[in-house]
Amino acid sequence: MAELLVEGDELVLHLSGAEKLEAVHGDLRAPRSAVRSVEVLENAHEPADHGFKQGERLPGYSEVAIVRTRGQKLFAVVHHDTPRGVRITFEGTGYDAWIVGSEDPESLKARIEQP
């Protein structure tokens, strides 16, 4: 299962081996200075349900994919056992946002927003 970590001045989204195969993608990194907002999502599947996907997608069950929608490029990693999550929006990175499923999105949001 994916793990979102704060490592110094970076956010790092570590993907499991299976997720790397599903998404045809490796781990992701972004500078914390590029974070514009962090939002708790009650249904983290919903943002990945629209647009063109590159990767694995079983609607409402599991999304591990790059999603291009409404002129934005998102990376989503949400599973059936973590339907809640966070949306992290960025400025000046290769992705406009990451959608990450989490058992405790409120704690995850607080860790990301810590100075």
C-alpha positions as CSV (number, residue, x, y, z in Angstrom):
1,M,0.0,0.0,0.0
2,A,1.2,3.5,-0.8
3,E,2.8,5.5,1.9
4,L,3.0,9.3,1.9
5,L,5.9,10.7,3.9
6,V,7.5,14.0,4.7
7,E,11.2,13.6,4.2
8,G,13.0,16.9,5.0
9,D,11.8,19.5,2.4
10,E,10.0,16.9,0.2
11,L,6.8,15.0,0.1
12,V,7.5,11.4,-1.0
13,L,4.8,9.0,-2.2
14,H,6.2,5.5,-1.9
15,L,4.3,3.0,-4.0
16,S,4.3,-0.7,-3.3
17,G,5.7,-3.0,-6.0
18,A,2.2,-3.9,-7.2
19,E,1.2,-0.3,-7.3
20,K,4.2,0.6,-9.4
21,L,3.1,-2.1,-11.9
22,E,-0.5,-1.0,-11.9
23,A,0.3,2.7,-12.5
24,V,3.3,2.0,-14.7
25,H,5.0,4.6,-12.5
26,G,7.6,4.8,-9.7
27,D,7.6,6.7,-6.5
28,L,6.7,10.4,-6.6
29,R,8.5,13.3,-5.0
30,A,7.6,17.0,-4.7
31,P,9.0,19.9,-2.8
32,R,7.0,20.9,0.2
33,S,7.3,24.5,-1.0
34,A,5.2,23.6,-4.0
35,V,2.2,22.5,-1.9
36,R,-0.7,25.0,-2.3
37,S,-3.4,23.2,-0.3
38,V,-4.3,19.9,1.5
39,E,-7.9,18.9,1.6
40,V,-9.5,15.9,3.4
41,L,-11.8,13.9,1.0
42,E,-14.6,11.7,2.3
43,N,-14.6,9.9,-1.1
44,A,-11.1,9.9,-2.5
45,H,-12.3,7.7,-5.4
46,E,-14.4,10.4,-6.9
47,P,-11.7,12.7,-8.2
48,A,-10.2,9.8,-10.1
49,D,-13.5,8.8,-11.7
50,H,-13.3,11.5,-14.4
51,G,-11.0,11.9,-17.4
52,F,-8.4,9.8,-19.2
53,K,-6.5,7.3,-17.0
54,Q,-3.2,5.6,-17.4
55,G,-2.9,2.8,-14.9
56,E,-5.3,0.6,-13.0
57,R,-8.8,1.6,-12.3
58,L,-11.8,-0.3,-10.9
59,P,-14.4,2.6,-10.3
60,G,-15.2,3.1,-6.6
61,Y,-12.9,0.2,-5.7
62,S,-9.3,0.9,-6.6
63,E,-7.5,3.6,-8.6
64,V,-3.7,3.6,-9.1
65,A,-3.3,5.9,-12.1
66,I,-2.3,9.1,-13.7
67,V,-5.6,11.0,-14.4
68,R,-5.9,13.8,-16.9
69,T,-9.1,15.8,-16.4
70,R,-10.2,19.3,-17.0
71,G,-6.8,20.4,-18.1
72,Q,-5.2,19.0,-15.0
73,K,-2.8,16.1,-14.4
74,L,-3.5,14.1,-11.2
75,F,-1.9,11.0,-9.6
76,A,-4.3,8.9,-7.7
77,V,-3.7,6.0,-5.4
78,V,-6.9,4.9,-3.6
79,H,-8.0,1.5,-2.6
80,H,-11.2,-0.1,-1.4
81,D,-10.0,-0.2,2.2
82,T,-8.9,3.5,2.2
83,P,-11.9,5.3,0.6
84,R,-11.2,8.5,2.5
85,G,-8.0,10.4,1.7
86,V,-6.4,13.7,0.9
87,R,-6.0,15.9,-2.2
88,I,-2.7,17.7,-2.2
89,T,-2.6,20.5,-4.8
90,F,0.7,21.7,-6.2
91,E,2.1,24.6,-8.1
92,G,5.2,24.2,-10.4
93,T,5.5,20.4,-10.4
94,G,4.7,17.7,-12.9
95,Y,1.3,17.1,-11.3
96,D,-1.4,19.5,-10.4
97,A,-2.5,17.2,-7.5
98,W,-2.0,13.9,-5.8
99,I,-5.1,12.0,-4.5
100,V,-4.0,9.6,-1.7
101,G,-6.2,7.2,0.2
102,S,-5.6,7.1,3.9
103,E,-7.1,5.5,7.0
104,D,-6.5,8.7,8.9
105,P,-6.5,11.6,6.4
106,E,-6.8,14.3,9.2
107,S,-3.5,13.2,10.7
108,L,-1.9,13.0,7.2
109,K,-3.0,16.5,6.4
110,A,-1.6,17.8,9.7
111,R,1.8,16.1,9.0
112,I,2.0,17.7,5.5
113,E,1.1,21.1,6.8
114,Q,3.6,21.1,9.7
115,P,6.2,23.8,9.3
